[in-house]
Short mmCIF file of C-alpha atoms and ligand atoms in Angstrom, two decimals:
data_model
loop_
_atom_site.label_atom_id
_atom_site.label_comp_id
_atom_site.label_asym_id
_atom_site.label_seq_id
_atom_site.Cartn_x
_atom_site.Cartn_y
_atom_site.Cartn_z
CA MET A 25 -8.89 15.30 17.72
CA ALA A 26 -11.38 13.18 19.73
CA THR A 27 -14.39 15.40 20.37
CA ASP A 28 -17.20 13.86 22.42
CA SER A 29 -17.71 10.54 20.70
CA TRP A 30 -16.39 11.57 17.28
CA VAL A 31 -12.94 11.41 15.71
CA ASN A 32 -12.20 13.92 12.96
CA GLU A 33 -9.56 12.98 10.40
CA THR A 34 -7.03 15.82 10.09
CA LEU A 35 -5.56 14.99 6.67
CA TYR A 36 -6.89 18.15 4.99
CA SER A 37 -7.16 21.47 6.78
CA ALA A 38 -10.53 22.48 5.35
CA TRP A 39 -12.36 19.24 4.55
CA GLY A 40 -12.60 15.78 6.01
CA GLN A 41 -14.45 12.77 7.32
CA ARG A 42 -15.37 11.85 10.87
CA PHE A 43 -16.28 8.64 12.67
CA ARG A 44 -18.52 8.06 15.65
CA VAL A 45 -16.38 6.29 18.23
CA VAL A 46 -17.77 3.41 20.22
CA ARG A 47 -14.57 2.94 22.24
CA GLU A 48 -11.01 4.18 22.10
CA LEU A 49 -8.74 1.11 22.23
CA ALA A 50 -5.21 2.55 22.16
CA ARG A 51 -3.47 5.88 21.96
CA VAL A 52 0.35 5.75 21.76
CA GLN A 53 3.00 8.32 20.89
CA SER A 54 5.75 6.21 19.30
CA ASP A 55 9.21 7.47 18.33
CA PHE A 56 7.76 8.27 14.89
CA GLN A 57 4.09 9.15 15.12
CA ASP A 58 0.88 9.41 17.10
CA ILE A 59 -1.00 6.10 16.80
CA MET A 60 -4.68 5.71 17.61
CA VAL A 61 -6.92 2.67 17.35
CA PHE A 62 -10.64 2.86 18.04
CA GLN A 63 -13.82 0.87 17.57
CA SER A 64 -16.09 2.78 15.19
CA GLU A 65 -19.82 2.40 14.85
CA THR A 66 -19.72 1.95 11.06
CA HIS A 67 -16.30 0.69 9.87
CA GLY A 68 -15.14 -1.80 12.49
CA ARG A 69 -11.82 -0.95 14.08
CA VAL A 70 -9.87 1.99 12.67
CA MET A 71 -6.17 2.93 12.92
CA LEU A 72 -4.99 6.53 12.55
CA LEU A 73 -1.39 7.75 12.31
CA ASP A 74 -0.91 11.42 13.10
CA GLY A 75 -4.65 11.93 12.69
CA VAL A 76 -4.80 10.30 9.24
CA VAL A 77 -6.85 7.15 8.58
CA GLN A 78 -4.56 4.26 7.64
CA ILE A 79 -6.87 1.32 7.77
CA THR A 80 -10.39 0.32 8.70
CA GLU A 81 -11.51 -3.26 9.12
CA ALA A 82 -14.47 -2.63 6.82
CA ASP A 83 -12.69 -1.53 3.64
CA GLU A 84 -9.04 -2.62 4.01
CA PHE A 85 -9.59 -5.36 1.44
CA VAL A 86 -9.91 -2.88 -1.41
CA TYR A 87 -6.55 -1.25 -0.86
CA GLN A 88 -4.63 -4.38 0.15
CA GLU A 89 -5.90 -6.51 -2.72
CA MET A 90 -5.15 -3.88 -5.34
CA LEU A 91 -1.74 -3.02 -3.94
CA THR A 92 -0.75 -6.70 -3.86
CA HIS A 93 -2.52 -8.78 -6.47
CA VAL A 94 -2.05 -6.34 -9.36
CA PRO A 95 1.79 -6.27 -9.27
CA LEU A 96 2.18 -9.96 -8.41
CA LEU A 97 -0.16 -11.15 -11.14
CA ALA A 98 1.15 -8.64 -13.68
CA HIS A 99 4.64 -10.02 -13.05
CA GLY A 100 3.35 -13.56 -13.29
CA ALA A 101 6.31 -15.33 -11.70
CA ALA A 102 7.09 -13.32 -8.57
CA LYS A 103 8.83 -15.44 -5.97
CA ARG A 104 10.60 -12.81 -3.84
CA VAL A 105 8.61 -9.81 -2.61
CA LEU A 106 9.79 -6.81 -0.61
CA ILE A 107 7.16 -4.87 1.35
CA ILE A 108 8.04 -1.45 2.77
CA GLY A 109 5.82 -0.02 5.54
CA ALA A 110 2.46 -1.83 5.83
CA GLY A 111 2.85 -2.38 9.57
CA ASP A 112 -0.72 -3.59 9.92
CA GLY A 113 0.29 -6.81 8.10
CA GLY A 114 -2.51 -6.70 5.51
CA VAL A 115 -0.22 -6.60 2.48
CA LEU A 116 1.93 -9.37 3.96
CA ARG A 117 -1.17 -11.57 4.27
CA ARG A 118 -2.20 -10.91 0.66
CA VAL A 119 1.33 -11.54 -0.67
CA LEU A 120 1.50 -14.87 1.16
CA GLN A 121 -1.86 -15.91 -0.30
CA HIS A 122 0.09 -16.43 -3.54
CA ASN A 123 1.35 -20.00 -3.36
CA THR A 124 3.99 -18.99 -5.93
CA VAL A 125 5.73 -16.67 -3.41
CA GLU A 126 8.76 -18.18 -1.70
CA ARG A 127 9.96 -15.22 0.37
CA ALA A 128 8.32 -12.01 1.65
CA VAL A 129 10.42 -9.46 3.53
CA MET A 130 8.52 -6.67 5.27
CA VAL A 131 10.39 -3.59 6.53
CA GLU A 132 8.33 -1.33 8.81
CA ILE A 133 9.97 1.55 10.66
CA ASP A 134 7.59 1.64 13.62
CA GLY A 135 7.46 -1.47 15.82
CA GLU A 136 4.55 0.08 17.73
CA VAL A 137 2.34 -0.04 14.60
CA ILE A 138 3.05 -3.78 14.33
CA ARG A 139 2.45 -4.35 18.04
CA LEU A 140 -0.87 -2.47 18.07
CA ALA A 141 -2.04 -4.11 14.84
CA LYS A 142 -1.34 -7.55 16.32
CA GLU A 143 -3.23 -6.67 19.50
CA TYR A 144 -6.22 -4.74 18.16
CA LEU A 145 -6.48 -5.64 14.45
CA PRO A 146 -5.51 -9.32 14.43
CA GLY A 147 -7.77 -10.19 11.53
CA ILE A 148 -5.90 -7.90 9.13
CA ALA A 149 -2.75 -10.05 8.98
CA GLY A 150 -4.29 -13.31 10.18
CA ASP A 151 -1.57 -15.98 10.43
CA ALA A 152 0.81 -14.15 8.10
CA TRP A 153 3.17 -13.12 10.93
CA ASN A 154 3.96 -16.81 11.56
CA ASP A 155 4.34 -17.91 7.95
CA PRO A 156 7.83 -19.42 7.45
CA ARG A 157 8.17 -17.49 4.17
CA ALA A 158 7.82 -14.15 6.01
CA GLU A 159 10.65 -12.09 7.47
CA VAL A 160 9.54 -8.99 9.40
CA ILE A 161 12.18 -6.33 10.03
CA VAL A 162 11.70 -3.20 12.15
CA GLY A 163 13.78 -0.60 10.36
CA ASP A 164 13.82 2.24 7.86
CA GLY A 165 12.90 1.22 4.32
CA ILE A 166 15.49 3.57 2.83
CA ASP A 167 18.29 1.80 4.72
CA TYR A 168 17.04 -1.60 3.65
CA VAL A 169 16.91 -0.76 -0.05
CA ARG A 170 20.39 0.84 0.13
CA GLN A 171 21.84 -2.41 1.41
CA ALA A 172 19.78 -4.96 -0.51
CA GLU A 173 21.62 -7.11 -3.02
CA ALA A 174 21.13 -6.32 -6.72
CA GLY A 175 18.42 -8.41 -8.37
CA SER A 176 17.29 -9.92 -5.08
CA PHE A 177 13.50 -9.22 -5.39
CA ASP A 178 10.89 -9.54 -8.13
CA VAL A 179 8.33 -7.07 -6.76
CA VAL A 180 8.53 -4.16 -4.30
CA ILE A 181 5.30 -2.99 -2.63
CA VAL A 182 5.49 0.34 -0.82
CA ASP A 183 2.61 0.77 1.62
CA SER A 184 3.75 3.94 3.28
CA THR A 185 2.33 7.00 4.91
CA ASP A 186 2.15 10.15 2.74
CA PRO A 187 5.42 11.91 1.77
CA ILE A 188 5.75 13.88 4.96
CA GLY A 189 7.68 12.88 8.09
CA VAL A 190 9.20 9.40 8.17
CA GLY A 191 7.52 8.38 4.90
CA GLU A 192 9.18 11.15 2.87
CA VAL A 193 12.35 9.17 2.09
CA LEU A 194 10.26 6.53 0.35
CA PHE A 195 9.34 9.00 -2.40
CA THR A 196 12.87 10.14 -3.31
CA ASP A 197 15.11 9.62 -6.35
CA GLU A 198 17.49 7.63 -4.18
CA PHE A 199 14.74 5.26 -3.06
CA TYR A 200 13.56 4.55 -6.61
CA ALA A 201 17.11 4.13 -7.94
CA ASN A 202 17.76 1.52 -5.27
CA CYS A 203 14.46 -0.22 -6.03
CA ALA A 204 15.50 -0.47 -9.69
CA ARG A 205 18.84 -1.94 -8.62
CA LEU A 206 17.45 -4.53 -6.20
CA LEU A 207 14.76 -5.71 -8.61
CA SER A 208 15.25 -8.60 -11.04
CA GLU A 209 15.05 -8.21 -14.82
CA HIS A 210 11.24 -8.01 -15.08
CA GLY A 211 10.79 -6.40 -11.67
CA LEU A 212 8.39 -3.65 -10.69
CA VAL A 213 7.52 -1.39 -7.78
CA VAL A 214 4.08 -0.15 -6.75
CA ASN A 215 3.27 2.40 -4.09
CA GLN A 216 0.36 4.32 -2.67
CA CYS A 217 0.19 7.71 -4.39
CA GLY A 218 -2.70 9.37 -2.61
CA VAL A 219 -6.07 10.61 -3.85
CA PRO A 220 -5.31 12.75 -6.92
CA PHE A 221 -8.45 14.88 -6.67
CA MET A 222 -6.98 16.23 -3.43
CA GLN A 223 -3.28 15.29 -3.62
CA ALA A 224 -2.38 15.65 -7.30
CA ASP A 225 1.17 16.75 -6.49
CA GLU A 226 1.90 13.41 -4.85
CA LEU A 227 1.16 11.54 -8.08
CA HIS A 228 2.74 14.13 -10.33
CA GLU A 229 6.04 14.57 -8.50
CA THR A 230 6.62 10.93 -7.61
CA SER A 231 5.85 9.83 -11.18
CA LEU A 232 8.57 12.14 -12.47
CA ARG A 233 10.99 10.64 -9.96
CA ARG A 234 10.07 7.07 -10.84
CA ALA A 235 10.60 7.90 -14.51
CA LYS A 236 14.29 8.59 -13.81
CA ALA A 237 14.79 4.96 -12.76
CA PHE A 238 12.20 2.89 -14.67
CA ALA A 239 11.23 2.39 -18.33
CA ASP A 240 7.49 2.17 -17.70
CA VAL A 241 5.88 4.62 -15.28
CA PHE A 242 2.14 4.72 -14.86
CA ALA A 243 -0.59 4.47 -12.21
CA TYR A 244 -3.76 2.49 -11.63
CA VAL A 245 -6.81 3.28 -9.55
CA ALA A 246 -8.86 1.82 -6.72
CA ALA A 247 -11.93 3.22 -5.00
CA VAL A 248 -11.18 2.97 -1.27
CA PRO A 249 -14.19 4.35 0.64
CA THR A 250 -12.23 5.81 3.57
CA TYR A 251 -9.47 7.42 1.46
CA VAL A 252 -11.96 10.13 0.64
CA GLY A 253 -12.06 12.22 -2.53
CA GLY A 254 -12.70 9.70 -5.32
CA PHE A 255 -10.19 7.23 -6.77
CA MET A 256 -6.88 6.74 -5.07
CA THR A 257 -3.88 6.08 -7.29
CA LEU A 258 -1.33 3.34 -6.93
CA GLY A 259 1.95 4.21 -8.57
CA TRP A 260 3.48 1.79 -11.06
CA ALA A 261 7.13 1.64 -12.12
CA ALA A 262 8.28 -1.38 -14.14
CA LYS A 263 11.41 -2.38 -16.01
CA ASP A 264 9.33 -4.16 -18.66
CA PRO A 265 6.37 -2.27 -20.25
CA ALA A 266 4.81 -5.62 -21.25
CA LEU A 267 3.75 -6.26 -17.63
CA ARG A 268 1.07 -3.58 -17.85
CA ALA A 269 -0.35 -5.15 -20.99
CA ALA A 270 -1.29 -8.53 -19.48
CA THR A 271 -4.73 -9.56 -20.76
CA VAL A 272 -7.75 -10.54 -18.68
CA GLY A 273 -7.25 -14.14 -19.76
CA GLU A 274 -3.57 -14.18 -18.80
CA VAL A 275 -4.24 -12.60 -15.44
CA ARG A 276 -7.07 -15.04 -14.71
CA GLU A 277 -4.86 -18.02 -15.54
CA ARG A 278 -2.08 -16.74 -13.27
CA ALA A 279 -4.54 -16.03 -10.45
CA GLN A 280 -5.90 -19.55 -10.76
CA ALA A 281 -2.41 -21.02 -10.55
CA ALA A 282 -1.45 -18.80 -7.59
CA GLY A 283 -4.61 -19.69 -5.62
CA ILE A 284 -6.08 -16.18 -5.77
CA LEU A 285 -9.06 -16.63 -8.08
CA GLY A 286 -12.31 -16.53 -6.04
CA ALA A 287 -10.44 -15.47 -2.88
CA THR A 288 -10.91 -11.70 -3.31
CA ARG A 289 -13.65 -9.15 -2.64
CA TYR A 290 -12.47 -6.30 -4.90
CA TRP A 291 -9.79 -7.62 -7.25
CA THR A 292 -10.94 -9.55 -10.30
CA PRO A 293 -9.08 -10.11 -13.60
CA GLU A 294 -11.38 -7.55 -15.25
CA ILE A 295 -10.82 -4.94 -12.53
CA HIS A 296 -7.07 -5.61 -12.73
CA CYS A 297 -6.97 -4.66 -16.41
CA GLY A 298 -9.61 -1.93 -16.16
CA ALA A 299 -7.78 -0.15 -13.33
CA PHE A 300 -5.14 1.07 -15.79
CA ASN A 301 -7.77 3.06 -17.72
CA LEU A 302 -7.39 6.46 -16.13
CA PRO A 303 -9.79 9.40 -16.22
CA PRO A 304 -8.07 12.34 -17.96
CA TYR A 305 -7.98 14.40 -14.75
CA ILE A 306 -5.68 11.72 -13.31
CA ALA A 307 -3.72 10.82 -16.48
CA GLU A 308 -2.65 14.45 -16.92
CA HIS A 309 -0.39 14.08 -13.89
CA LEU A 310 1.67 11.30 -15.43
CA PRO A 311 4.81 11.87 -17.52
CA ARG A 312 4.04 11.75 -21.24
CA GLY A 313 5.62 8.66 -22.81
N1 SAM B 405 -2.84 1.28 3.97
C1 SAM B 405 -2.65 2.40 4.75
C2 SAM B 405 -2.50 3.73 4.02
O1 SAM B 405 -1.95 3.82 2.92
O2 SAM B 405 -2.96 4.73 4.51
C3 SAM B 405 -1.64 1.95 5.67
C4 SAM B 405 -0.32 2.51 5.60
S1 SAM B 405 0.81 1.71 6.66
C5 SAM B 405 0.13 1.57 8.21
C6 SAM B 405 2.05 2.90 6.57
C7 SAM B 405 3.25 2.48 7.34
O3 SAM B 405 4.43 2.98 6.71
C8 SAM B 405 3.24 3.04 8.76
O4 SAM B 405 3.09 1.99 9.67
C9 SAM B 405 4.59 3.75 8.87
O5 SAM B 405 5.20 3.56 10.13
C10 SAM B 405 5.39 3.09 7.74
N2 SAM B 405 6.53 3.88 7.29
C11 SAM B 405 6.61 5.23 7.09
N3 SAM B 405 7.85 5.59 6.73
C12 SAM B 405 8.60 4.45 6.67
C13 SAM B 405 9.95 4.18 6.35
N4 SAM B 405 10.81 5.15 6.05
N5 SAM B 405 10.36 2.89 6.37
C14 SAM B 405 9.50 1.88 6.69
N6 SAM B 405 8.21 2.09 7.03
C15 SAM B 405 7.76 3.35 7.02
#
């Protein structure tokens, strides 16, 4: 994959992006995947799993803010948050920015991702690892949701790899049924659903599965520069359809109370509400309501 001073992403067989490498920082074969961290010339430090870009220091804020602030502020009173995957710690940091959150449990299958993120990407999680509200578990997300007590979380955030390999279980009927069970009355789950211009099946198939367990299934969009191919979709599955209808004013008020307003670089109340307006080429992959 590393050729001369370039790294080519191997996500798609016939199209992709590449980075000029200043320095390779780590290359580890864990029990689950090939992990690489390097210093790029243009995007700060970059982490790849099995040749696929997971995070870059330059644009991580887009993905992390949208995956975190949208569900928490749509819910409005989330105190207990479950994070699956997200070993870099970026979602954990954003969740704990909400002063309304009392408990954040993060379940990541690969301890090596956490170790390398702490060593080479310390700014992504900041002090979140040491926050007394955080509990970090190295384990399989599917096992955790099977065993979690009913009604024990308000929001589930799934920041997983794509539905191949170890991440596949996080896109199954069983996973979503357990999420519905462990969530409280107005609970919701969001997850990364890929870039629909290139990975339409991911959105289409997982939306159908979510619809078996949740009353309101939808998606919202974010433009993440290094998840190439246009908008990426974040999957939405809520028990209460009203959560998606929060107004700009309501969201702003909640963000103010939670300590989020003015602390973001992508998320704003307007972008929060606008992100649910989908181009038809994306909306056509959602179940018709
Ligand atoms: N934001 C990036 C993205 O979407 O490309 C980061 C993804 S994050 C690093 C994905 C994490 O999900 C990986 O660290 C991977 O080990 C973890 N993961 C995959 N399958 C899992 C499972 N079954 N249980 C818990 N974590 C899992």
